[in-house]
Coordinates of C-alpha atoms in Angstrom, one line a residue:
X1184 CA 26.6 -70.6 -7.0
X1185 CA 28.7 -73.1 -8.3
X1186 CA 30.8 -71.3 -10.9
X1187 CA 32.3 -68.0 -11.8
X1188 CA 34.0 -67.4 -14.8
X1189 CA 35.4 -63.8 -15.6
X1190 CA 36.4 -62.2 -18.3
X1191 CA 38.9 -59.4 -17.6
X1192 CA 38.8 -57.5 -20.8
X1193 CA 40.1 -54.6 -23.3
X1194 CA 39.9 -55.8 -26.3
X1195 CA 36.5 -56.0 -27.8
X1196 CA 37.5 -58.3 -31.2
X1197 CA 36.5 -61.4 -29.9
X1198 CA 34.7 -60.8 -26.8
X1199 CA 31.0 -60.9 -28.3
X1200 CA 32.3 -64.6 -29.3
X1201 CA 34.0 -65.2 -25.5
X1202 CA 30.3 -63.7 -23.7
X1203 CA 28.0 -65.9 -26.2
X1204 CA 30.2 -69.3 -25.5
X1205 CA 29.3 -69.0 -22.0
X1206 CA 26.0 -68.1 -21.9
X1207 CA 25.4 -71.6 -24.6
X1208 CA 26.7 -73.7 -21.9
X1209 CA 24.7 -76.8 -20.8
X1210 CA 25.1 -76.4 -17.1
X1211 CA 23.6 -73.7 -15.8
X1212 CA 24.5 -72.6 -12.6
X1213 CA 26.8 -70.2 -13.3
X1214 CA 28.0 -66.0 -13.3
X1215 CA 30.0 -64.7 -15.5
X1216 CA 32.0 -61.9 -14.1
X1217 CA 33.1 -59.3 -17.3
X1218 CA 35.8 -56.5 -16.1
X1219 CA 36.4 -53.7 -18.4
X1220 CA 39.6 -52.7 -17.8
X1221 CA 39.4 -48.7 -18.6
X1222 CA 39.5 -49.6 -22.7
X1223 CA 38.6 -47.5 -24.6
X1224 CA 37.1 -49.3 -27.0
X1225 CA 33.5 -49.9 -26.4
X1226 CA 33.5 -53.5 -24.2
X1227 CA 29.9 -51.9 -22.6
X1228 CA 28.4 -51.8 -26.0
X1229 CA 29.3 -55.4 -26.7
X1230 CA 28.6 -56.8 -23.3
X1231 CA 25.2 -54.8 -23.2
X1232 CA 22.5 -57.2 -25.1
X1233 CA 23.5 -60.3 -22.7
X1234 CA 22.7 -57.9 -19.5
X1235 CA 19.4 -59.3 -19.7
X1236 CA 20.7 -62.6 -18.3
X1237 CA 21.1 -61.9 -14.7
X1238 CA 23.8 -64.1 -14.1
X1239 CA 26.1 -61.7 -16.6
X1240 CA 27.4 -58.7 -15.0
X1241 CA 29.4 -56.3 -16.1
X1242 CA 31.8 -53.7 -14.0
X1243 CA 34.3 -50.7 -15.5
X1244 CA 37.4 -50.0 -13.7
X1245 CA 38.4 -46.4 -12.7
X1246 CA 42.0 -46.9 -14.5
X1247 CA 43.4 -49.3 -16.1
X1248 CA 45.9 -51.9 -15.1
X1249 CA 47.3 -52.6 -18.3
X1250 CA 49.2 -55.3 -19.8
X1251 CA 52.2 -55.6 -17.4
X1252 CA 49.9 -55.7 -14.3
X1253 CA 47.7 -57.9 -15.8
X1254 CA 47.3 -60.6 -13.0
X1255 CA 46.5 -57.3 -10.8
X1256 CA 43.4 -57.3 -13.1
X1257 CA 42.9 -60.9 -12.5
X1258 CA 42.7 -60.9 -8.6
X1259 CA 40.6 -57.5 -9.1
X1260 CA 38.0 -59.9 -10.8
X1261 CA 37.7 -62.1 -8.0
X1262 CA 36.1 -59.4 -5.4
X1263 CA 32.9 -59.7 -7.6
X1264 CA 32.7 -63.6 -7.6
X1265 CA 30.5 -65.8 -5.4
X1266 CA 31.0 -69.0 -7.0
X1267 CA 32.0 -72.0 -5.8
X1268 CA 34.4 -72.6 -8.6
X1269 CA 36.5 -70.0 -10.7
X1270 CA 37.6 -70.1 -14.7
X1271 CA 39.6 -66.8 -15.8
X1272 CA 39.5 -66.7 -19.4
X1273 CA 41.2 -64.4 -22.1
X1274 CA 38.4 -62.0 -24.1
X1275 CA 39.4 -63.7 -27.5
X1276 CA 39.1 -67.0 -25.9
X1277 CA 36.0 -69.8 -25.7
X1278 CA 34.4 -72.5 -23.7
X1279 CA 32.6 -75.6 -25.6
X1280 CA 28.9 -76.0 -24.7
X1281 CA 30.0 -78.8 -22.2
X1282 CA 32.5 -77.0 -20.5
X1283 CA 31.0 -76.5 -16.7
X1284 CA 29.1 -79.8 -17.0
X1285 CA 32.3 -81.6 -17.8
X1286 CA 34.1 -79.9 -15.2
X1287 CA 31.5 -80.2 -12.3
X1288 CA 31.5 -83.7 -12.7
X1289 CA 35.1 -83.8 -12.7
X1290 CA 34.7 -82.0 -9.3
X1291 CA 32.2 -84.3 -8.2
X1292 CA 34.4 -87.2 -8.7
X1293 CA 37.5 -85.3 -7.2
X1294 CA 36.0 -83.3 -4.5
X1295 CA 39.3 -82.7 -2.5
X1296 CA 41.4 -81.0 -5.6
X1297 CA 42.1 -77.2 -5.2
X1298 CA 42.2 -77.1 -9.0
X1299 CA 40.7 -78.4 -12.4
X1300 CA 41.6 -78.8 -16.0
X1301 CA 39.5 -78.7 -19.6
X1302 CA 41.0 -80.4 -22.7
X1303 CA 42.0 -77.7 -24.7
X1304 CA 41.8 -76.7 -28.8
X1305 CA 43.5 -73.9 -30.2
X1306 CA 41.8 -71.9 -32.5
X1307 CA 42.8 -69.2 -35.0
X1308 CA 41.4 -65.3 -35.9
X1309 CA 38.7 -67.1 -38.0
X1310 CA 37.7 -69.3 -34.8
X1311 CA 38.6 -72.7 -36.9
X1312 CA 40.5 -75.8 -34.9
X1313 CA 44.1 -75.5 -36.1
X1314 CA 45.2 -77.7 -33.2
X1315 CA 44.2 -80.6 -30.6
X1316 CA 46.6 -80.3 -27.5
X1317 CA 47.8 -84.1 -26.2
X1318 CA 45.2 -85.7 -23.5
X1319 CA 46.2 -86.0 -20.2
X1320 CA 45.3 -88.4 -17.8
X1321 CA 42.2 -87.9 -15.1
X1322 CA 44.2 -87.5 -12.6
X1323 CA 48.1 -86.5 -12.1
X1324 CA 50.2 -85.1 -9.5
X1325 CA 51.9 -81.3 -9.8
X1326 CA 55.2 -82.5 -10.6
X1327 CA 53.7 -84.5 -13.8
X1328 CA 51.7 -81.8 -14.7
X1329 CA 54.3 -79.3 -14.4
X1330 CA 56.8 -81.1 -16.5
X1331 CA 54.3 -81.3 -19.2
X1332 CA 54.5 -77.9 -19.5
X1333 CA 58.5 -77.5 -19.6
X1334 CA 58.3 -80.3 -22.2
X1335 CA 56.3 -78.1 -24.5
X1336 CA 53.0 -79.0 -24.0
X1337 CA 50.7 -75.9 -23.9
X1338 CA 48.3 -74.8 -21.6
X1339 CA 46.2 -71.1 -20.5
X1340 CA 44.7 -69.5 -17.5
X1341 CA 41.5 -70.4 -19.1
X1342 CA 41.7 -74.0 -19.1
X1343 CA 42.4 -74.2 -15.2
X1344 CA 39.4 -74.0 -13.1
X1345 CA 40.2 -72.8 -9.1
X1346 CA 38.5 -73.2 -6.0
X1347 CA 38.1 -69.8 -5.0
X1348 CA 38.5 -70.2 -1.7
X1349 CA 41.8 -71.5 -2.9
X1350 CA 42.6 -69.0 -4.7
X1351 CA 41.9 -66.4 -2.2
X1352 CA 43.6 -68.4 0.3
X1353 CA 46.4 -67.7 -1.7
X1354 CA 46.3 -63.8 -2.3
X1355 CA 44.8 -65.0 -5.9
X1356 CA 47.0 -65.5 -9.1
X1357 CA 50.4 -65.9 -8.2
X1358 CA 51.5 -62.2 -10.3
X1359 CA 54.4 -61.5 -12.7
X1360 CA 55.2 -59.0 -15.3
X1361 CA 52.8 -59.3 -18.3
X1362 CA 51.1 -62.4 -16.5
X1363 CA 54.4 -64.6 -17.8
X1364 CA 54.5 -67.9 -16.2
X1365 CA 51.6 -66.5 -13.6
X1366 CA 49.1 -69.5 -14.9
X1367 CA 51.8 -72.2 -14.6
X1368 CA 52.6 -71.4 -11.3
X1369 CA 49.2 -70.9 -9.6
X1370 CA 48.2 -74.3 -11.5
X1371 CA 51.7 -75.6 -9.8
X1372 CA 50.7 -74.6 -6.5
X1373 CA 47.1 -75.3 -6.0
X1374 CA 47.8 -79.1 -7.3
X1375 CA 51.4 -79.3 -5.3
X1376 CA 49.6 -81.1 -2.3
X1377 CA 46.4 -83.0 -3.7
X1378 CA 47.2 -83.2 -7.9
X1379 CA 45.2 -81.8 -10.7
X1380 CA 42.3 -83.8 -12.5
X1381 CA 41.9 -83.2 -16.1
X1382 CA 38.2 -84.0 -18.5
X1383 CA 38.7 -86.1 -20.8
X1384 CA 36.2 -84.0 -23.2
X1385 CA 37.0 -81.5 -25.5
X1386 CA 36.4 -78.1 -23.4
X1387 CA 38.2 -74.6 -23.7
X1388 CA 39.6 -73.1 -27.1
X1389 CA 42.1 -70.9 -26.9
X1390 CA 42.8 -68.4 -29.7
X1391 CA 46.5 -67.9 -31.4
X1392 CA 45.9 -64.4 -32.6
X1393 CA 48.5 -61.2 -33.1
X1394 CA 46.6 -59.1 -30.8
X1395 CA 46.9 -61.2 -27.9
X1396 CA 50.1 -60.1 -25.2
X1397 CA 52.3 -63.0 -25.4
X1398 CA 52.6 -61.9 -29.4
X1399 CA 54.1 -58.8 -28.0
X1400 CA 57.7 -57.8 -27.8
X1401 CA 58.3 -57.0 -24.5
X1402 CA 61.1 -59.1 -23.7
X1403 CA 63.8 -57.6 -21.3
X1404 CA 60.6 -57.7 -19.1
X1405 CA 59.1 -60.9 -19.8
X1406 CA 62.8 -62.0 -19.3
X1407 CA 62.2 -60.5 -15.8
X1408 CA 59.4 -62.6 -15.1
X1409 CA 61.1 -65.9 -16.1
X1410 CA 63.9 -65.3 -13.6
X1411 CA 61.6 -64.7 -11.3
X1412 CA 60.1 -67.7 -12.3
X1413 CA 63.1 -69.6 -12.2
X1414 CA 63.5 -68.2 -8.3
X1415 CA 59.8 -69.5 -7.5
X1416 CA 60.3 -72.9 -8.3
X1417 CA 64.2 -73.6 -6.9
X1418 CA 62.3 -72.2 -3.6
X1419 CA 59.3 -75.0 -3.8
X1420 CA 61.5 -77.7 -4.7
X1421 CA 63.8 -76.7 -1.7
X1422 CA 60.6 -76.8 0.1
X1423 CA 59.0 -79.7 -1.1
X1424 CA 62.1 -82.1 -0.3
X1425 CA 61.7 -80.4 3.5
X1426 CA 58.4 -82.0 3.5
X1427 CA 58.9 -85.2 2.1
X1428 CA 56.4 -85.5 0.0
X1429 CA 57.3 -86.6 -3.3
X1430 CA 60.4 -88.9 -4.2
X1431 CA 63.9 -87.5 -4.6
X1432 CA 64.1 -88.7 -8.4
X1433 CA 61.0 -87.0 -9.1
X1434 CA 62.0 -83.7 -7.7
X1435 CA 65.3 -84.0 -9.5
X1436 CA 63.6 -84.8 -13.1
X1437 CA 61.5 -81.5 -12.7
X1438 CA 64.3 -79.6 -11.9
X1439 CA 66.2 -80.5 -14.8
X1440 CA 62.9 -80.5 -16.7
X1441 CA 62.5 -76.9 -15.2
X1442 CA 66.1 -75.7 -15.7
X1443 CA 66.1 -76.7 -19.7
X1444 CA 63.0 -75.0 -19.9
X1445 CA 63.9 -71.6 -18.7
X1446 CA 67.0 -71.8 -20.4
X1447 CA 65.2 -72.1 -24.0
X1448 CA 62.6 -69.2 -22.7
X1449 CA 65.2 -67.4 -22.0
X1450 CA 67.2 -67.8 -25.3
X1451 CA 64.4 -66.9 -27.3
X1452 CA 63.5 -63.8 -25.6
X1453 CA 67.0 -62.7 -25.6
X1454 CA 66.9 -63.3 -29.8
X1455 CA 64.2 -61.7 -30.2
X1456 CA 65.5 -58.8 -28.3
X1457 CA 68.8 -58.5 -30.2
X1458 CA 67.0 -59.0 -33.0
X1459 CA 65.4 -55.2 -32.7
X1460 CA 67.6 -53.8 -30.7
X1461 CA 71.6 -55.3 -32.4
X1462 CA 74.7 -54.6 -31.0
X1463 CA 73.0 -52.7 -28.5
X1464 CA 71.0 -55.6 -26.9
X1465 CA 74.2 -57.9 -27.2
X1466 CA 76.2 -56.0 -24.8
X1467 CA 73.4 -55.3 -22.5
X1468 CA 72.7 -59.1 -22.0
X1469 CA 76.3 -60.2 -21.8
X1470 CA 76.6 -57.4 -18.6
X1471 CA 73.4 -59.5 -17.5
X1472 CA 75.1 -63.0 -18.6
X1473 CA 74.9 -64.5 -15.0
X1474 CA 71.2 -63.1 -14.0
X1475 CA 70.0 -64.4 -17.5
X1476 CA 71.1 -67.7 -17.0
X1477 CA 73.2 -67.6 -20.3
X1478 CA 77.0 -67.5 -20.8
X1479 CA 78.8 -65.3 -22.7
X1480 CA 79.7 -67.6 -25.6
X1481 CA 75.7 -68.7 -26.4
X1482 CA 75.2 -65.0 -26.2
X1483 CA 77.6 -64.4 -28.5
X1484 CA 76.3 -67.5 -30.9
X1485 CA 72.8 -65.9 -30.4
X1486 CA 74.3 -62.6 -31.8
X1487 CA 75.7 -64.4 -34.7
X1488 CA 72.2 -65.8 -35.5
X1489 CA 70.2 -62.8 -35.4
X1490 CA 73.3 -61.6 -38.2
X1491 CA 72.8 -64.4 -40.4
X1492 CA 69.0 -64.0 -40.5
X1493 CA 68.7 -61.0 -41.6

């Protein structure tokens, strides 16, 4: 078998969409893996008709992970895969027709890599293009690819495809609250020692929709996450210079790149936060100034903001 994607699911809105972009792809070696995670709406009913295709499969959990443990629900996916290769994708999310070919020639061309990456378009509710993300190179090392990201460029589990023995060499994806930051750093990792190589086609559309988790407001945890983030990567850049394997200047431009980054996360959680919860959330993040990696004074400028726009 020479891929697996999976589909850990609960909301059924766009998953009929999600099932029939994989089953319309070109190559056709593939499973797909769909893991209901206790929803109660009716995922079974949706996935049903495509049961016919034995290379679908569908499985129920007992409980339900939810949205904090969502990586949990990720590496629970795994335990059903046999394929060679691995694409987790969002329920609201698609692949193009030429998805898997693209990518198993990529893997052909780059059979040492731990880990792939599709050419993304983001989509909206209706399913229309409302964006094409910037084209990478075919090939690049993690650093470049992980400064991308701190420099705004977007990217999704779904548009990362794993060796799974990779992955489960790894304990799976690398897990955080709400699945914040979890994609960037299990990309990060599996391409630290060997790089990343990226199609050049059009491949994987994500969707921009309200119902999806990084619309919600959960930010003291998702602040959480991104210290925890923050933690991760001072930790493999310590590591890294040990080694030796990637120039001093270079390390020192993705930590800066790394530090701004969490820095604006950080602030915009933190509005967003004040902004529901007022005086109240002010006070509670300037007694968590230091562990927020904020001072007092942009706090307080932050405050003053969420005043003024109101």
């Amino acid at each position: 078998m020479k891929f697996s994607v999976t589909i850990p699911t609960y909301k059924a809105r766009y998953l009929g969409e999600a099932i029939e972009s994989i089953a319309s792809q070109t190559y056709a070696d593939w499973e797909l893996i769909i893991v209901d995670d206790c929803s109660p709406e009716d995922i079974r009913g949706i996935a049903e008709p495509f049961l016919a295709d034995s290379r679908i499969h569908y499985y129920r959990n007992e409980q339900n992970y939810g949205a904090k443990r969502l990586v949990e629900n990720w590496n629970h996916c795994l335990n059903f895969c046999k394929g060679e290769l691995v694409i987790c994708m969002g329920d609201d999310d698609r692949l193009l027709p030429c998805c898997l070919e693209e990518l198993c020639k990529l893997a052909d061309k780059y059979p040492d890599l731990n880990v792939y990456h599709s050419q993304t378009e983001i989509i909206d509710e209706d399913g229309l293009v409302s964006e094409q993300l910037e084209q990478r190179p075919e090939y690049e090392d993690a650093l470049a690819m992980i400064r991308r990201k701190w420099r705004g460029q977007k990217q999704f589990v779904g548009d990362f495809c794993y060796r799974r023995e990779h992955l489960l060499s790894c304990g799976g994806f690398y897990s955080l609250p709400f699945a914040w930051g979890s994609d960037d750093i299990t990309a990060f990792r599996a391409a630290l020692d060997k790089g990343i190589a990226n199609t050049q086609k059009n491949c994987f559309q994500y969707r921009e929709n309200r119902h999806s988790i990084s619309s919600t407001h959960n930010d003291k945890e998702k602040i959480e996450a991104v210290c925890r983030q923050q933690g991760w990567y001072r930790e493999t850049f310590n590591s890294i210079r040990r080694q030796g394997g990637y120039p001093e200047a270079d390390i020192k431009t993705a930590e800066d790149t790394m530090n701004a980054f969490i820095k604006r996360l950080t602030s915009y959680h933190i509005l967003r936060d004040m902004q529901q919860s007022g005086l109240k959330g002010f006070v509670h993040w300037c007694m968590s100034a230091k562990r927020g990696s904020l001072s007092v004074l942009t706090l307080t400028k932050l405050y003053f903001k969420t005043l003024f726009e109101k």
